[in-house]
PDB file of C-alpha atoms in Angstrom:
ATOM      1  CA  MET A  12      55.539   9.125  62.520  1.00 49.00           C
ATOM      2  CA  ARG A  13      58.200   8.788  65.175  1.00 54.00           C
ATOM      3  CA  ILE A  14      61.837   8.502  64.093  1.00 56.00           C
ATOM      4  CA  ALA A  15      64.152   6.373  66.224  1.00 62.00           C
ATOM      5  CA  ILE A  16      67.288   8.290  67.176  1.00 62.00           C
ATOM      6  CA  PRO A  17      70.278   6.064  67.906  1.00 63.00           C
ATOM      7  CA  ILE A  18      71.801   6.347  71.360  1.00 82.00           C
ATOM      8  CA  ASN A  19      75.227   5.652  69.885  1.00 93.00           C
ATOM      9  CA  TYR A  20      76.251   6.300  66.316  1.00 95.00           C
ATOM     10  CA  HIS A  21      78.180   4.239  63.799  1.00 97.00           C
ATOM     11  CA  VAL A  22      80.601   6.892  62.546  1.00 98.00           C
ATOM     12  CA  ALA A  23      82.982   7.149  59.604  1.00 98.00           C
ATOM     13  CA  ILE A  24      85.645   9.811  59.176  1.00 98.00           C
ATOM     14  CA  VAL A  25      86.821  10.310  55.602  1.00 98.00           C
ATOM     15  CA  GLY A  26      90.248  11.921  55.599  1.00 98.00           C
ATOM     16  CA  ALA A  27      90.979  10.543  59.054  1.00 98.00           C
ATOM     17  CA  THR A  28      94.765  10.878  58.776  1.00 97.00           C
ATOM     18  CA  GLY A  29      94.688  14.545  57.769  1.00 96.00           C
ATOM     19  CA  ALA A  30      94.926  17.443  60.206  1.00 95.00           C
ATOM     20  CA  VAL A  31      91.157  18.012  60.299  1.00 94.00           C
ATOM     21  CA  GLY A  32      90.373  14.298  60.614  1.00 96.00           C
ATOM     22  CA  ILE A  33      92.751  13.929  63.542  1.00 97.00           C
ATOM     23  CA  GLU A  34      91.290  17.022  65.209  1.00 96.00           C
ATOM     24  CA  LEU A  35      87.795  15.612  64.712  1.00 96.00           C
ATOM     25  CA  LEU A  36      88.901  12.452  66.543  1.00 96.00           C
ATOM     26  CA  ARG A  37      90.218  14.562  69.442  1.00 97.00           C
ATOM     27  CA  VAL A  38      86.996  16.606  69.622  1.00 96.00           C
ATOM     28  CA  MET A  39      84.885  13.440  69.624  1.00 97.00           C
ATOM     29  CA  GLU A  40      87.015  12.147  72.498  1.00 96.00           C
ATOM     30  CA  ARG A  41      86.884  15.367  74.532  1.00 96.00           C
ATOM     31  CA  ARG A  42      83.143  15.723  74.110  1.00 95.00           C
ATOM     32  CA  ASP A  43      82.481  12.037  74.716  1.00 94.00           C
ATOM     33  CA  PHE A  44      80.585  11.800  71.436  1.00 96.00           C
ATOM     34  CA  PRO A  45      78.314   8.716  71.536  1.00 96.00           C
ATOM     35  CA  VAL A  46      80.160   6.343  69.204  1.00 96.00           C
ATOM     36  CA  ALA A  47      79.028   2.734  68.799  1.00 96.00           C
ATOM     37  CA  SER A  48      81.652   2.067  66.137  1.00 96.00           C
ATOM     38  CA  LEU A  49      84.235   4.140  64.314  1.00 98.00           C
ATOM     39  CA  ARG A  50      85.517   3.565  60.785  1.00 98.00           C
ATOM     40  CA  LEU A  51      88.575   5.614  59.819  1.00 98.00           C
ATOM     41  CA  LEU A  52      88.890   6.092  56.059  1.00 98.00           C
ATOM     42  CA  ALA A  53      91.665   7.590  53.975  1.00 98.00           C
ATOM     43  CA  SER A  54      93.652   7.099  50.789  1.00 96.00           C
ATOM     44  CA  PRO A  55      95.164   3.672  50.067  1.00 96.00           C
ATOM     45  CA  ARG A  56      98.615   4.954  51.079  1.00 95.00           C
ATOM     46  CA  SER A  57      97.306   5.585  54.625  1.00 97.00           C
ATOM     47  CA  ALA A  58      95.530   2.221  54.909  1.00 97.00           C
ATOM     48  CA  GLY A  59      96.821   0.182  57.827  1.00 96.00           C
ATOM     49  CA  LYS A  60      98.025   3.171  59.808  1.00 97.00           C
ATOM     50  CA  GLN A  61      96.825   3.054  63.416  1.00 97.00           C
ATOM     51  CA  LEU A  62      95.138   6.036  65.080  1.00 98.00           C
ATOM     52  CA  GLU A  63      94.348   6.305  68.763  1.00 96.00           C
ATOM     53  CA  PHE A  64      90.805   6.806  69.981  1.00 96.00           C
ATOM     54  CA  ARG A  65      89.679   6.492  73.599  1.00 95.00           C
ATOM     55  CA  GLY A  66      92.785   4.599  74.622  1.00 94.00           C
ATOM     56  CA  GLY A  67      92.626   2.065  71.803  1.00 96.00           C
ATOM     57  CA  GLN A  68      94.090   1.768  68.338  1.00 97.00           C
ATOM     58  CA  ILE A  69      91.932   1.778  65.205  1.00 97.00           C
ATOM     59  CA  ALA A  70      93.318   0.781  61.808  1.00 98.00           C
ATOM     60  CA  VAL A  71      92.715   3.177  58.941  1.00 98.00           C
ATOM     61  CA  GLU A  72      90.948   1.621  55.968  1.00 98.00           C
ATOM     62  CA  ALA A  73      91.247   2.584  52.307  1.00 98.00           C
ATOM     63  CA  LEU A  74      88.195   4.557  51.181  1.00 98.00           C
ATOM     64  CA  LYS A  75      86.083   2.473  48.786  1.00 98.00           C
ATOM     65  CA  GLU A  76      82.635   2.678  47.268  1.00 97.00           C
ATOM     66  CA  ASP A  77      81.252   0.216  49.841  1.00 97.00           C
ATOM     67  CA  SER A  78      82.862   1.835  52.901  1.00 98.00           C
ATOM     68  CA  PHE A  79      79.592   3.202  54.287  1.00 98.00           C
ATOM     69  CA  ALA A  80      77.506   0.088  54.953  1.00 97.00           C
ATOM     70  CA  GLY A  81      76.025   0.387  58.441  1.00 97.00           C
ATOM     71  CA  ILE A  82      77.252   3.964  58.979  1.00 98.00           C
ATOM     72  CA  ASP A  83      74.924   6.544  60.582  1.00 96.00           C
ATOM     73  CA  LEU A  84      77.186   9.628  60.336  1.00 97.00           C
ATOM     74  CA  ALA A  85      79.991  10.218  57.857  1.00 98.00           C
ATOM     75  CA  PHE A  86      82.280  13.197  58.412  1.00 98.00           C
ATOM     76  CA  PHE A  87      84.114  14.173  55.218  1.00 98.00           C
ATOM     77  CA  SER A  88      87.334  16.133  55.340  1.00 95.00           C
ATOM     78  CA  ALA A  89      89.312  14.966  52.347  1.00 94.00           C
ATOM     79  CA  GLY A  90      88.763  17.589  49.657  1.00 93.00           C
ATOM     80  CA  SER A  91      85.949  18.406  47.259  1.00 96.00           C
ATOM     81  CA  GLY A  92      86.848  15.771  44.658  1.00 97.00           C
ATOM     82  CA  THR A  93      86.610  13.004  47.236  1.00 97.00           C
ATOM     83  CA  SER A  94      83.390  14.462  48.637  1.00 97.00           C
ATOM     84  CA  LYS A  95      81.760  14.736  45.208  1.00 97.00           C
ATOM     85  CA  GLN A  96      82.653  11.131  44.445  1.00 98.00           C
ATOM     86  CA  PHE A  97      81.929   9.445  47.793  1.00 98.00           C
ATOM     87  CA  ALA A  98      79.405  11.587  49.724  1.00 98.00           C
ATOM     88  CA  PRO A  99      76.497  10.531  47.462  1.00 97.00           C
ATOM     89  CA  LEU A 100      77.519   6.902  48.023  1.00 98.00           C
ATOM     90  CA  ALA A 101      77.482   7.416  51.795  1.00 98.00           C
ATOM     91  CA  GLN A 102      74.123   9.160  51.514  1.00 97.00           C
ATOM     92  CA  LYS A 103      72.731   6.309  49.392  1.00 97.00           C
ATOM     93  CA  ALA A 104      73.954   3.804  52.016  1.00 97.00           C
ATOM     94  CA  GLY A 105      71.860   5.650  54.628  1.00 96.00           C
ATOM     95  CA  ALA A 106      74.493   7.804  56.307  1.00 97.00           C
ATOM     96  CA  ILE A 107      74.083  11.474  57.066  1.00 97.00           C
ATOM     97  CA  VAL A 108      77.090  13.230  55.556  1.00 97.00           C
ATOM     98  CA  VAL A 109      78.691  16.279  57.164  1.00 97.00           C
ATOM     99  CA  ASP A 110      81.022  17.696  54.535  1.00 97.00           C
ATOM    100  CA  ASN A 111      83.907  20.002  55.354  1.00 95.00           C
ATOM    101  CA  SER A 112      84.937  20.628  51.736  1.00 95.00           C
ATOM    102  CA  SER A 113      83.625  23.162  49.229  1.00 95.00           C
ATOM    103  CA  ALA A 114      81.838  20.457  47.194  1.00 96.00           C
ATOM    104  CA  PHE A 115      78.269  21.216  48.320  1.00 96.00           C
ATOM    105  CA  ARG A 116      78.482  24.744  49.737  1.00 94.00           C
ATOM    106  CA  MET A 117      76.603  26.336  46.837  1.00 93.00           C
ATOM    107  CA  ASP A 118      74.101  23.478  46.361  1.00 94.00           C
ATOM    108  CA  ASN A 119      70.557  24.720  47.019  1.00 92.00           C
ATOM    109  CA  ASP A 120      69.533  21.265  48.293  1.00 93.00           C
ATOM    110  CA  VAL A 121      72.294  21.136  50.919  1.00 95.00           C
ATOM    111  CA  PRO A 122      71.991  23.259  54.060  1.00 94.00           C
ATOM    112  CA  LEU A 123      75.067  25.311  54.938  1.00 94.00           C
ATOM    113  CA  ILE A 124      75.295  25.100  58.728  1.00 94.00           C
ATOM    114  CA  ILE A 125      77.125  26.992  61.439  1.00 93.00           C
ATOM    115  CA  PRO A 126      75.735  25.385  64.608  1.00 90.00           C
ATOM    116  CA  GLU A 127      76.009  28.565  66.689  1.00 91.00           C
ATOM    117  CA  ILE A 128      74.049  30.550  64.082  1.00 92.00           C
ATOM    118  CA  ASN A 129      71.536  28.357  62.252  1.00 93.00           C
ATOM    119  CA  PRO A 130      71.301  24.985  64.020  1.00 92.00           C
ATOM    120  CA  ASP A 131      67.619  24.502  63.132  1.00 93.00           C
ATOM    121  CA  ASP A 132      68.455  24.518  59.403  1.00 92.00           C
ATOM    122  CA  VAL A 133      70.055  21.104  59.861  1.00 90.00           C
ATOM    123  CA  ARG A 134      66.536  19.674  59.842  1.00 90.00           C
ATOM    124  CA  ASP A 135      66.270  20.566  56.138  1.00 88.00           C
ATOM    125  CA  HIS A 136      69.002  18.171  55.067  1.00 92.00           C
ATOM    126  CA  ARG A 137      68.482  15.436  52.505  1.00 93.00           C
ATOM    127  CA  GLY A 138      71.422  13.378  53.642  1.00 95.00           C
ATOM    128  CA  ILE A 139      74.230  15.898  53.154  1.00 97.00           C
ATOM    129  CA  ILE A 140      75.094  18.880  55.361  1.00 96.00           C
ATOM    130  CA  ALA A 141      77.777  21.412  54.407  1.00 96.00           C
ATOM    131  CA  ASN A 142      79.733  23.904  56.456  1.00 92.00           C
ATOM    132  CA  PRO A 143      81.432  27.094  55.319  1.00 92.00           C
ATOM    133  CA  ASN A 144      85.190  27.411  55.122  1.00 89.00           C
ATOM    134  CA  CYS A 145      86.999  28.134  58.359  1.00 85.00           C
ATOM    135  CA  THR A 146      87.581  31.857  57.810  1.00 87.00           C
ATOM    136  CA  THR A 147      83.939  32.438  56.894  1.00 88.00           C
ATOM    137  CA  ALA A 148      82.699  30.550  59.948  1.00 87.00           C
ATOM    138  CA  VAL A 149      84.950  32.555  62.275  1.00 88.00           C
ATOM    139  CA  ALA A 150      83.996  35.872  60.666  1.00 90.00           C
ATOM    140  CA  LEU A 151      80.294  35.076  60.880  1.00 89.00           C
ATOM    141  CA  MET A 152      80.551  34.371  64.578  1.00 89.00           C
ATOM    142  CA  ALA A 153      81.415  38.061  65.000  1.00 91.00           C
ATOM    143  CA  LEU A 154      79.131  39.386  62.240  1.00 91.00           C
ATOM    144  CA  TYR A 155      75.971  37.487  63.121  1.00 91.00           C
ATOM    145  CA  PRO A 156      75.233  39.446  66.325  1.00 90.00           C
ATOM    146  CA  LEU A 157      75.688  42.653  64.313  1.00 90.00           C
ATOM    147  CA  HIS A 158      73.302  41.330  61.687  1.00 90.00           C
ATOM    148  CA  ARG A 159      70.706  40.502  64.331  1.00 90.00           C
ATOM    149  CA  ALA A 160      71.038  43.951  65.906  1.00 93.00           C
ATOM    150  CA  PHE A 161      71.338  46.084  62.773  1.00 92.00           C
ATOM    151  CA  GLY A 162      70.336  43.959  59.762  1.00 92.00           C
ATOM    152  CA  VAL A 163      73.766  43.719  58.094  1.00 89.00           C
ATOM    153  CA  ARG A 164      73.137  42.955  54.427  1.00 87.00           C
ATOM    154  CA  ARG A 165      76.623  42.967  52.910  1.00 87.00           C
ATOM    155  CA  VAL A 166      80.216  42.845  54.077  1.00 86.00           C
ATOM    156  CA  PHE A 167      83.296  43.761  52.048  1.00 85.00           C
ATOM    157  CA  ALA A 168      86.508  42.226  53.315  1.00 79.00           C
TER     158      ALA A 168
END
């Protein structure tokens, strides 16, 4: 069976007004990420705020249970409580969730991905992909080559 891969993605960013959400917007711009549409989601107090993307302004919407209709990729960066509540709803709506919180890091059914180390593991997702916290990801970038060369089994820090 052949799976159609969209040329451009319908993207949602949960936590769009936070530091990580804003940085994600900048990275998507710099890398010319193929975006067909972009939905910026945040708490009700941030709703209506305008954020710039590719020279235009996009209004932030309040995150709701039905926010993920028509979304292909949903990037979550709003804390584990928000992820636990809304990521399954995004997944059920057909989106692939990339979660930046700790909500799914220890879930055996959710791959924990560092693209520079285990990119092929992303194929094992069931709709949600997790990433480690920032300090772990940075440390593993240095430790992984040592592991490959010497079989590092444990690190005490």
